[in-house]
N, CA, C and O atoms as a DFTB+ gen file, in Angstrom:
576 C
 N C O
     1  1      -0.317      -6.853      -5.062
     2  2       0.924      -6.289      -4.551
     3  2       0.631      -5.151      -3.579
     4  3       1.282      -5.017      -2.543
     5  1      -0.354      -4.341      -3.929
     6  2      -0.690      -3.206      -3.061
     7  2      -1.096      -3.692      -1.669
     8  3      -0.599      -3.190      -0.661
     9  1      -1.992      -4.661      -1.620
    10  2      -2.454      -5.175      -0.337
    11  2      -1.382      -6.014       0.361
    12  3      -1.287      -6.007       1.588
    13  1      -0.593      -6.720      -0.407
    14  2       0.483      -7.518       0.168
    15  2       1.523      -6.659       0.856
    16  3       1.993      -6.999       1.942
    17  1       1.888      -5.545       0.230
    18  2       2.841      -4.626       0.856
    19  2       2.247      -4.013       2.122
    20  3       2.937      -3.856       3.129
    21  1       0.965      -3.671       2.060
    22  2       0.322      -3.119       3.260
    23  2       0.282      -4.137       4.393
    24  3       0.497      -3.782       5.552
    25  1       0.008      -5.396       4.068
    26  2      -0.015      -6.439       5.094
    27  2       1.369      -6.639       5.707
    28  3       1.498      -6.751       6.926
    29  1       2.397      -6.685       4.871
    30  2       3.766      -6.817       5.390
    31  2       4.153      -5.617       6.251
    32  3       4.779      -5.773       7.300
    33  1       3.781      -4.434       5.807
    34  2       4.068      -3.229       6.580
    35  2       3.366      -3.291       7.930
    36  3       3.957      -2.949       8.954
    37  1       2.126      -3.719       7.936
    38  2       1.359      -3.843       9.182
    39  2       2.040      -4.822      10.134
    40  3       2.184      -4.538      11.323
    41  1       2.452      -5.958       9.619
    42  2       3.140      -6.956      10.454
    43  2       4.451      -6.383      10.981
    44  3       4.819      -6.626      12.130
    45  1       5.148      -5.631      10.152
    46  2       6.415      -5.013      10.575
    47  2       6.200      -4.006      11.696
    48  3       6.976      -3.948      12.650
    49  1       5.153      -3.225      11.574
    50  2       4.895      -2.171      12.552
    51  2       4.325      -2.696      13.862
    52  3       4.549      -2.096      14.913
    53  1       3.588      -3.808      13.818
    54  2       2.870      -4.278      15.003
    55  2       3.355      -5.612      15.541
    56  3       2.805      -6.113      16.522
    57  1       4.377      -6.204      14.919
    58  2       4.794      -7.538      15.314
    59  2       6.090      -7.614      16.081
    60  3       6.740      -8.659      16.078
    61  1       6.488      -6.540      16.739
    62  2       7.755      -6.561      17.470
    63  2       7.746      -7.514      18.659
    64  3       8.717      -8.233      18.894
    65  1       6.648      -7.516      19.407
    66  2       6.635      -8.278      20.654
    67  2       5.843      -9.565      20.595
    68  3       6.097     -10.487      21.370
    69  1       4.877      -9.643      19.677
    70  2       4.061     -10.851      19.562
    71  2       3.531     -10.945      18.135
    72  3       3.485      -9.948      17.416
    73  1       3.131     -12.150      17.731
    74  2       2.581     -12.304      16.379
    75  2       1.339     -11.419      16.177
    76  3       0.599     -11.135      17.119
    77  1       1.139     -11.004      14.950
    78  2       0.032     -10.117      14.603
    79  2      -1.150     -10.964      14.138
    80  3      -1.005     -11.839      13.285
    81  1      -2.310     -10.693      14.707
    82  2      -3.512     -11.443      14.361
    83  2      -4.052     -11.037      12.996
    84  3      -4.005      -9.868      12.613
    85  1      -4.559     -12.016      12.280
    86  2      -5.162     -11.769      10.973
    87  2      -6.271     -10.728      11.076
    88  3      -6.344      -9.815      10.253
    89  1      -7.132     -10.861      12.080
    90  2      -8.259      -9.930      12.210
    91  2      -7.780      -8.498      12.456
    92  3      -8.437      -7.548      12.031
    93  1      -6.645      -8.333      13.135
    94  2      -6.112      -6.982      13.366
    95  2      -5.584      -6.369      12.077
    96  3      -5.801      -5.187      11.811
    97  1      -4.889      -7.179      11.275
    98  2      -4.416      -6.688       9.972
    99  2      -5.616      -6.321       9.121
   100  3      -5.640      -5.269       8.482
   101  1      -6.605      -7.190       9.118
   102  2      -7.815      -6.987       8.322
   103  2      -8.491      -5.664       8.666
   104  3      -8.868      -4.907       7.772
   105  1      -8.643      -5.387       9.943
   106  2      -9.313      -4.157      10.381
   107  2      -8.464      -2.932      10.050
   108  3      -8.967      -1.964       9.479
   109  1      -7.185      -2.969      10.406
   110  2      -6.335      -1.801      10.176
   111  2      -6.161      -1.490       8.687
   112  3      -6.120      -0.325       8.293
   113  1      -6.061      -2.533       7.868
   114  2      -5.785      -2.326       6.442
   115  2      -7.044      -2.347       5.576
   116  3      -6.981      -2.100       4.371
   117  1      -8.172      -2.638       6.190
   118  2      -9.460      -2.655       5.480
   119  2      -9.412      -3.567       4.252
   120  3      -9.741      -3.165       3.136
   121  1      -8.988      -4.814       4.500
   122  2      -8.911      -5.836       3.461
   123  2      -9.848      -6.963       3.874
   124  3      -9.853      -7.362       5.038
   125  1     -10.634      -7.478       2.949
   126  2     -11.553      -8.559       3.292
   127  2     -10.765      -9.772       3.798
   128  3      -9.652     -10.038       3.344
   129  1     -11.353     -10.487       4.728
   130  2     -10.669     -11.631       5.328
   131  2     -10.282     -12.688       4.291
   132  3      -9.137     -13.141       4.299
   133  1     -11.196     -13.102       3.391
   134  2     -10.793     -14.125       2.407
   135  2      -9.631     -13.672       1.518
   136  3      -8.729     -14.456       1.225
   137  1      -9.655     -12.420       1.096
   138  2      -8.586     -11.924       0.229
   139  2      -7.269     -11.828       0.997
   140  3      -6.215     -12.200       0.481
   141  1      -7.335     -11.328       2.226
   142  2      -6.136     -11.224       3.057
   143  2      -5.546     -12.606       3.324
   144  3      -4.326     -12.766       3.306
   145  1      -6.383     -13.597       3.570
   146  2      -5.893     -14.960       3.786
   147  2      -5.117     -15.461       2.569
   148  3      -4.069     -16.088       2.721
   149  1      -5.619     -15.192       1.369
   150  2      -4.918     -15.600       0.146
   151  2      -3.562     -14.907       0.033
   152  3      -2.556     -15.533      -0.301
   153  1      -3.553     -13.613       0.315
   154  2      -2.308     -12.839       0.230
   155  2      -1.289     -13.365       1.242
   156  3      -0.119     -13.551       0.909
   157  1      -1.735     -13.605       2.472
   158  2      -0.818     -14.076       3.509
   159  2      -0.273     -15.467       3.192
   160  3       0.869     -15.776       3.531
   161  1      -1.073     -16.300       2.550
   162  2      -0.575     -17.620       2.130
   163  2       0.544     -17.475       1.107
   164  3       1.548     -18.183       1.174
   165  1       0.372     -16.569       0.174
   166  2       1.419     -16.335      -0.833
   167  2       2.676     -15.793      -0.159
   168  3       3.783     -16.251      -0.444
   169  1       2.506     -14.819       0.734
   170  2       3.656     -14.238       1.430
   171  2       4.369     -15.280       2.288
   172  3       5.593     -15.261       2.414
   173  1       3.597     -16.178       2.870
   174  2       4.193     -17.233       3.686
   175  2       4.940     -18.233       2.813
   176  3       6.061     -18.625       3.140
   177  1       4.335     -18.647       1.713
   178  2       5.008     -19.631       0.854
   179  2       6.240     -19.033       0.179
   180  3       7.157     -19.764      -0.194
   181  1       6.268     -17.704       0.019
   182  2       7.444     -17.038      -0.555
   183  2       8.529     -16.777       0.491
   184  3       9.617     -16.313       0.150
   185  1       8.242     -17.072       1.761
   186  2       9.250     -16.954       2.814
   187  2       9.375     -15.583       3.455
   188  3      10.379     -15.298       4.107
   189  1       8.375     -14.731       3.281
   190  2       8.426     -13.395       3.898
   191  2       7.865     -13.385       5.316
   192  3       8.318     -12.618       6.166
   193  1       6.876     -14.242       5.563
   194  2       6.259     -14.307       6.890
   195  2       6.151     -15.756       7.332
   196  3       6.249     -16.683       6.529
   197  1       5.944     -15.923       8.640
   198  2       5.649     -17.228       9.222
   199  2       4.434     -17.053      10.103
   200  3       4.075     -15.938      10.481
   201  1       3.812     -18.160      10.422
   202  2       2.639     -18.085      11.285
   203  2       2.761     -19.088      12.422
   204  3       3.449     -20.104      12.323
   205  1       2.075     -18.765      13.489
   206  2       1.967     -19.646      14.647
   207  2       0.484     -19.853      14.883
   208  3      -0.284     -18.893      14.936
   209  1       0.089     -21.091      15.022
   210  2      -1.320     -21.413      15.288
   211  2      -1.588     -21.392      16.791
   212  3      -0.672     -21.484      17.609
   213  1      -2.845     -21.271      17.121
   214  2      -3.240     -21.384      18.510
   215  2      -3.574     -20.053      19.153
   216  3      -3.643     -19.014      18.498
   217  1      -3.777     -20.121      20.458
   218  2      -4.240     -18.980      21.246
   219  2      -3.318     -17.763      21.106
   220  3      -3.798     -16.640      20.949
   221  1      -2.037     -17.970      21.159
   222  2      -1.077     -16.870      21.056
   223  2      -0.475     -16.777      19.662
   224  3       0.627     -16.259      19.483
   225  1      -1.201     -17.280      18.685
   226  2      -0.702     -17.338      17.323
   227  2      -0.896     -16.048      16.553
   228  3      -1.431     -15.061      17.058
   229  1      -0.446     -16.093      15.322
   230  2      -0.555     -14.951      14.433
   231  2       0.589     -14.977      13.436
   232  3       1.213     -16.015      13.218
   233  1       0.857     -13.840      12.841
   234  2       1.879     -13.738      11.802
   235  2       3.035     -12.868      12.264
   236  3       2.853     -11.903      13.006
   237  1       4.234     -13.232      11.807
   238  2       5.416     -12.421      12.072
   239  2       6.352     -12.539      10.880
   240  3       6.245     -13.476      10.089
   241  1       7.263     -11.595      10.755
   242  2       8.204     -11.607       9.643
   243  2       9.170     -12.766       9.779
   244  3       9.627     -13.085      10.877
   245  1       9.475     -13.389       8.663
   246  2      10.452     -14.482       8.646
   247  2      11.862     -13.954       8.449
   248  3      12.840     -14.646       8.732
   249  1      11.961     -12.721       7.963
   250  2      13.254     -12.067       7.727
   251  2      13.166     -10.633       8.222
   252  3      12.077     -10.096       8.429
   253  1      14.300     -10.039       8.402
   254  2      14.358      -8.645       8.809
   255  2      13.792      -7.758       7.696
   256  3      13.975      -8.067       6.518
   257  1      13.107      -6.662       8.045
   258  2      12.591      -5.748       7.018
   259  2      13.678      -5.232       6.070
   260  3      13.405      -4.949       4.903
   261  1      14.897      -5.114       6.570
   262  2      15.990      -4.637       5.717
   263  2      16.407      -5.664       4.671
   264  3      17.079      -5.322       3.698
   265  1      16.015      -6.912       4.866
   266  2      16.370      -7.984       3.931
   267  2      15.276      -8.272       2.900
   268  3      15.476      -9.069       1.983
   269  1      14.137      -7.629       3.052
   270  2      13.011      -7.894       2.149
   271  2      12.915      -6.768       1.128
   272  3      12.481      -5.660       1.442
   273  1      13.326      -7.070      -0.094
   274  2      13.269      -6.077      -1.171
   275  2      11.854      -6.041      -1.740
   276  3      11.206      -7.076      -1.889
   277  1      11.391      -4.849      -2.052
   278  2      10.036      -4.707      -2.567
   279  2       9.850      -5.441      -3.890
   280  3       8.761      -5.943      -4.168
   281  1      10.889      -5.510      -4.704
   282  2      10.792      -6.222      -5.974
   283  2      10.449      -7.690      -5.740
   284  3       9.674      -8.274      -6.498
   285  1      11.025      -8.292      -4.692
   286  2      10.756      -9.697      -4.372
   287  2       9.289      -9.912      -4.010
   288  3       8.652     -10.869      -4.450
   289  1       8.777      -9.000      -3.200
   290  2       7.391      -9.111      -2.745
   291  2       6.440      -8.980      -3.931
   292  3       5.513      -9.774      -4.088
   293  1       6.677      -7.985      -4.748
   294  2       5.781      -7.744      -5.882
   295  2       5.855      -8.892      -6.880
   296  3       4.832      -9.301      -7.428
   297  1       7.043      -9.412      -7.119
   298  2       7.172     -10.566      -8.023
   299  2       6.415     -11.777      -7.471
   300  3       5.823     -12.536      -8.238
   301  1       6.429     -11.960      -6.168
   302  2       5.728     -13.096      -5.565
   303  2       4.215     -12.956      -5.699
   304  3       3.502     -13.955      -5.793
   305  1       3.731     -11.731      -5.708
   306  2       2.284     -11.499      -5.709
   307  2       1.677     -11.240      -7.085
   308  3       0.477     -11.433      -7.281
   309  1       2.488     -10.812      -8.023
   310  2       1.985     -10.463      -9.357
   311  2       2.576     -11.397     -10.402
   312  3       3.676     -11.921     -10.229
   313  1       1.848     -11.600     -11.470
   314  2       2.370     -12.418     -12.574
   315  2       3.561     -11.731     -13.218
   316  3       4.586     -12.361     -13.477
   317  1       3.423     -10.446     -13.473
   318  2       4.460      -9.698     -14.158
   319  2       4.479      -8.267     -13.638
   320  3       3.497      -7.782     -13.076
   321  1       5.597      -7.609     -13.832
   322  2       5.709      -6.206     -13.444
   323  2       6.063      -5.419     -14.695
   324  3       7.231      -5.328     -15.074
   325  1       5.066      -4.860     -15.321
   326  2       5.294      -3.983     -16.463
   327  2       4.041      -3.144     -16.676
   328  3       2.952      -3.497     -16.223
   329  1       4.213      -2.050     -17.360
   330  2       3.100      -1.139     -17.581
   331  2       2.110      -1.678     -18.606
   332  3       0.909      -1.422     -18.514
   333  1       2.612      -2.417     -19.572
   334  2       1.760      -3.048     -20.580
   335  2       2.229      -4.485     -20.779
   336  3       3.413      -4.784     -20.624
   337  1       1.311      -5.360     -21.117
   338  2       1.622      -6.786     -21.196
   339  2       2.636      -7.119     -22.282
   340  3       3.394      -8.080     -22.145
   341  1       2.662      -6.339     -23.359
   342  2       3.564      -6.684     -24.469
   343  2       5.038      -6.527     -24.102
   344  3       5.899      -7.053     -24.808
   345  1       5.348      -5.824     -23.025
   346  2       6.751      -5.708     -22.592
   347  2       7.247      -7.044     -22.062
   348  3       8.359      -7.467     -22.377
   349  1       6.432      -7.701     -21.266
   350  2       6.849      -8.985     -20.697
   351  2       6.466     -10.169     -21.585
   352  3       6.984     -11.273     -21.414
   353  1       5.568      -9.940     -22.522
   354  2       5.111     -11.006     -23.408
   355  2       4.947     -10.463     -24.830
   356  3       3.819     -10.263     -25.281
   357  1       6.055     -10.220     -25.545
   358  2       5.995      -9.610     -26.883
   359  2       5.182     -10.420     -27.898
   360  3       4.655      -9.851     -28.853
   361  1       5.075     -11.730     -27.708
   362  2       4.340     -12.568     -28.643
   363  2       2.840     -12.260     -28.651
   364  3       2.148     -12.596     -29.612
   365  1       2.340     -11.636     -27.606
   366  2       0.910     -11.391     -27.545
   367  2       0.455     -10.251     -28.455
   368  3      -0.745     -10.056     -28.647
   369  1       1.397      -9.500     -29.014
   370  2       1.039      -8.356     -29.858
   371  2       1.734      -8.462     -31.215
   372  3       2.948      -8.657     -31.288
   373  1       0.972      -8.335     -32.258
   374  2       1.523      -8.422     -33.612
   375  2       2.431      -7.246     -33.949
   376  3       3.221      -7.334     -34.888
   377  1       2.336      -6.168     -33.216
   378  2       3.119      -4.959     -33.485
   379  2       4.442      -4.909     -32.710
   380  3       5.237      -3.990     -32.912
   381  1       4.679      -5.855     -31.854
   382  2       5.829      -5.800     -30.947
   383  2       7.162      -5.567     -31.639
   384  3       8.006      -4.842     -31.111
   385  1       7.374      -6.163     -32.806
   386  2       8.678      -6.033     -33.456
   387  2       8.883      -4.688     -34.154
   388  3       9.991      -4.404     -34.610
   389  1       7.849      -3.856     -34.250
   390  2       7.997      -2.557     -34.910
   391  2       7.211      -1.432     -34.216
   392  3       6.810      -0.464     -34.863
   393  1       6.998      -1.560     -32.931
   394  2       6.192      -0.585     -32.188
   395  2       7.097       0.337     -31.358
   396  3       7.746      -0.096     -30.405
   397  1       7.122       1.600     -31.742
   398  2       7.953       2.573     -31.022
   399  2       7.435       2.828     -29.611
   400  3       8.231       3.081     -28.706
   401  1       6.129       2.769     -29.401
   402  2       5.598       3.048     -28.060
   403  2       5.986       1.962     -27.070
   404  3       6.086       2.213     -25.869
   405  1       6.205       0.749     -27.578
   406  2       6.629      -0.317     -26.680
   407  2       7.967       0.013     -26.031
   408  3       8.217      -0.379     -24.892
   409  1       8.829       0.731     -26.749
   410  2      10.120       1.127     -26.186
   411  2       9.931       2.037     -24.967
   412  3      10.683       1.935     -23.997
   413  1       8.946       2.912     -25.012
   414  2       8.634       3.773     -23.858
   415  2       8.286       2.916     -22.649
   416  3       8.817       3.120     -21.556
   417  1       7.386       1.951     -22.857
   418  2       6.957       1.095     -21.747
   419  2       8.096       0.212     -21.257
   420  3       8.188      -0.069     -20.062
   421  1       8.963      -0.227     -22.159
   422  2      10.125      -1.036     -21.776
   423  2      11.066      -0.221     -20.886
   424  3      11.548      -0.712     -19.865
   425  1      11.319       1.018     -21.280
   426  2      12.214       1.880     -20.484
   427  2      11.618       2.185     -19.111
   428  3      12.316       2.139     -18.098
   429  1      10.335       2.492     -19.088
   430  2       9.683       2.770     -17.801
   431  2       9.684       1.533     -16.905
   432  3       9.849       1.650     -15.691
   433  1       9.507       0.380     -17.477
   434  2       9.535      -0.859     -16.705
   435  2      10.915      -1.083     -16.095
   436  3      11.018      -1.505     -14.943
   437  1      11.970      -0.808     -16.848
   438  2      13.335      -0.942     -16.321
   439  2      13.563       0.007     -15.146
   440  3      14.174      -0.366     -14.145
   441  1      13.068       1.237     -15.280
   442  2      13.195       2.215     -14.186
   443  2      12.444       1.713     -12.952
   444  3      12.951       1.793     -11.833
   445  1      11.248       1.201     -13.162
   446  2      10.447       0.670     -12.064
   447  2      11.176      -0.481     -11.371
   448  3      11.237      -0.521     -10.142
   449  1      11.727      -1.414     -12.145
   450  2      12.493      -2.534     -11.580
   451  2      13.661      -2.038     -10.736
   452  3      13.865      -2.504      -9.615
   453  1      14.427      -1.093     -11.276
   454  2      15.591      -0.569     -10.532
   455  2      15.156       0.061      -9.214
   456  3      15.789      -0.150      -8.180
   457  1      14.089       0.825      -9.255
   458  2      13.611       1.487      -8.039
   459  2      13.132       0.460      -7.013
   460  3      13.480       0.551      -5.836
   461  1      12.350      -0.499      -7.448
   462  2      11.849      -1.523      -6.532
   463  2      12.971      -2.408      -5.998
   464  3      12.884      -2.908      -4.876
   465  1      14.003      -2.601      -6.775
   466  2      15.173      -3.369      -6.338
   467  2      15.927      -2.628      -5.232
   468  3      16.536      -3.253      -4.364
   469  1      15.886      -1.312      -5.267
   470  2      16.637      -0.515      -4.294
   471  2      15.869      -0.286      -2.988
   472  3      16.459       0.152      -2.000
   473  1      14.580      -0.572      -2.970
   474  2      13.756      -0.316      -1.791
   475  2      13.496      -1.592      -1.013
   476  3      13.365      -2.675      -1.583
   477  1      13.423      -1.438       0.318
   478  2      13.142      -2.571       1.190
   479  2      11.920      -2.285       2.046
   480  3      11.416      -1.163       2.093
   481  1      11.466      -3.313       2.711
   482  2      10.364      -3.153       3.661
   483  2      10.758      -2.178       4.770
   484  3       9.913      -1.452       5.292
   485  1      12.023      -2.164       5.122
   486  2      12.511      -1.234       6.134
   487  2      12.275       0.225       5.702
   488  3      11.959       1.073       6.536
   489  1      12.428       0.515       4.405
   490  2      12.136       1.852       3.892
   491  2      10.669       2.200       4.116
   492  3      10.351       3.314       4.531
   493  1       9.779       1.254       3.844
   494  2       8.350       1.502       4.059
   495  2       8.045       1.755       5.527
   496  3       7.260       2.643       5.863
   497  1       8.667       0.974       6.398
   498  2       8.457       1.149       7.844
   499  2       8.910       2.546       8.263
   500  3       8.203       3.236       8.998
   501  1      10.079       2.959       7.798
   502  2      10.591       4.289       8.139
   503  2       9.658       5.385       7.623
   504  3       9.325       6.319       8.353
   505  1       9.242       5.265       6.371
   506  2       8.348       6.279       5.792
   507  2       7.016       6.336       6.529
   508  3       6.469       7.416       6.752
   509  1       6.497       5.169       6.907
   510  2       5.226       5.142       7.633
   511  2       5.367       5.808       8.994
   512  3       4.502       6.583       9.402
   513  1       6.448       5.511       9.692
   514  2       6.651       6.124      11.006
   515  2       6.863       7.627      10.894
   516  3       6.354       8.385      11.720
   517  1       7.607       8.068       9.886
   518  2       7.812       9.505       9.670
   519  2       6.492      10.182       9.325
   520  3       6.199      11.266       9.830
   521  1       5.707       9.560       8.482
   522  2       4.419      10.115       8.081
   523  2       3.471      10.176       9.270
   524  3       2.747      11.157       9.439
   525  1       3.474       9.123      10.103
   526  2       2.606       9.101      11.271
   527  2       2.984      10.222      12.237
   528  3       2.110      10.912      12.760
   529  1       4.299      10.406      12.476
   530  2       4.749      11.478      13.370
   531  2       4.345      12.836      12.827
   532  3       3.888      13.697      13.579
   533  1       4.511      13.034      11.516
   534  2       4.170      14.310      10.893
   535  2       2.670      14.580      11.025
   536  3       2.270      15.668      11.440
   537  1       1.850      13.605      10.677
   538  2       0.401      13.790      10.749
   539  2      -0.077      13.936      12.186
   540  3      -1.014      14.687      12.456
   541  1       0.561      13.224      13.111
   542  2       0.192      13.325      14.522
   543  2       0.513      14.724      15.047
   544  3      -0.289      15.311      15.773
   545  1       1.684      15.261      14.684
   546  2       2.052      16.606      15.154
   547  2       1.121      17.659      14.547
   548  3       0.820      18.661      15.195
   549  1       0.669      17.445      13.324
   550  2      -0.288      18.366      12.712
   551  2      -1.604      18.365      13.465
   552  3      -2.199      19.420      13.682
   553  1      -2.076      17.149      13.878
   554  2      -3.342      17.041      14.604
   555  2      -3.224      17.668      15.994
   556  3      -4.144      18.343      16.455
   557  1      -2.087      17.442      16.659
   558  2      -1.897      17.952      18.019
   559  2      -1.802      19.484      17.997
   560  3      -2.377      20.159      18.851
   561  1      -1.075      20.019      17.022
   562  2      -0.884      21.472      16.946
   563  2      -2.055      22.225      16.352
   564  3      -2.081      23.455      16.397
   565  1      -3.024      21.516      15.795
   566  2      -4.160      22.153      15.129
   567  2      -5.151      22.679      16.167
   568  3      -5.520      21.970      17.103
   569  1      -5.571      23.918      15.991
   570  2      -6.558      24.492      16.909
   571  2      -7.959      24.291      16.324
   572  3      -8.161      24.355      15.111
   573  1      -8.908      24.049      17.212
   574  2     -10.295      23.825      16.784
   575  2     -11.019      25.134      16.580
   576  3     -12.196      25.138      16.220
C-alpha cells in the first residue's frame, strides 16, 4: 500500500500532459522495477490507472484524483486493513471471544477506515505540492 500510494501520487503529479514512464516512477520513488511492475498491475486491474504501450506509452490515471479514495487503493493492495490479524479474522485466535485488547484494535481499525474513506488521491497531491513549496522556500531562503 505504501509503494502503491507513492506510485499513484507520482503518476498524478507527473502525468498531466503525457503518460508517465515506469522507469521514471522507479527512479523518483526508489522502488525496484520488478516490485513496481507488480504494484502497477494491481492498480491497473483495480481500475486506478491505465497504460499505453509503445514509444509514447506509459501510465496515466484512469479516474480523477478526487474520485480515488485511499481506502479503495489500500484494499486493492493489501489483504486486510487492521492493526492485528484477529480483528479481521477472529477465528485465528482462541482468545478472540474474551480478549479486551482486541476491542482496542477493533476501535483503532474503525478509526483508520473512517479516515482512509474520507481521504482521496487529490488530498495527497495537494499535500505533496504544499510540502514541496514549503521545502523549496526553505532551501531558497537558507543562507550558506
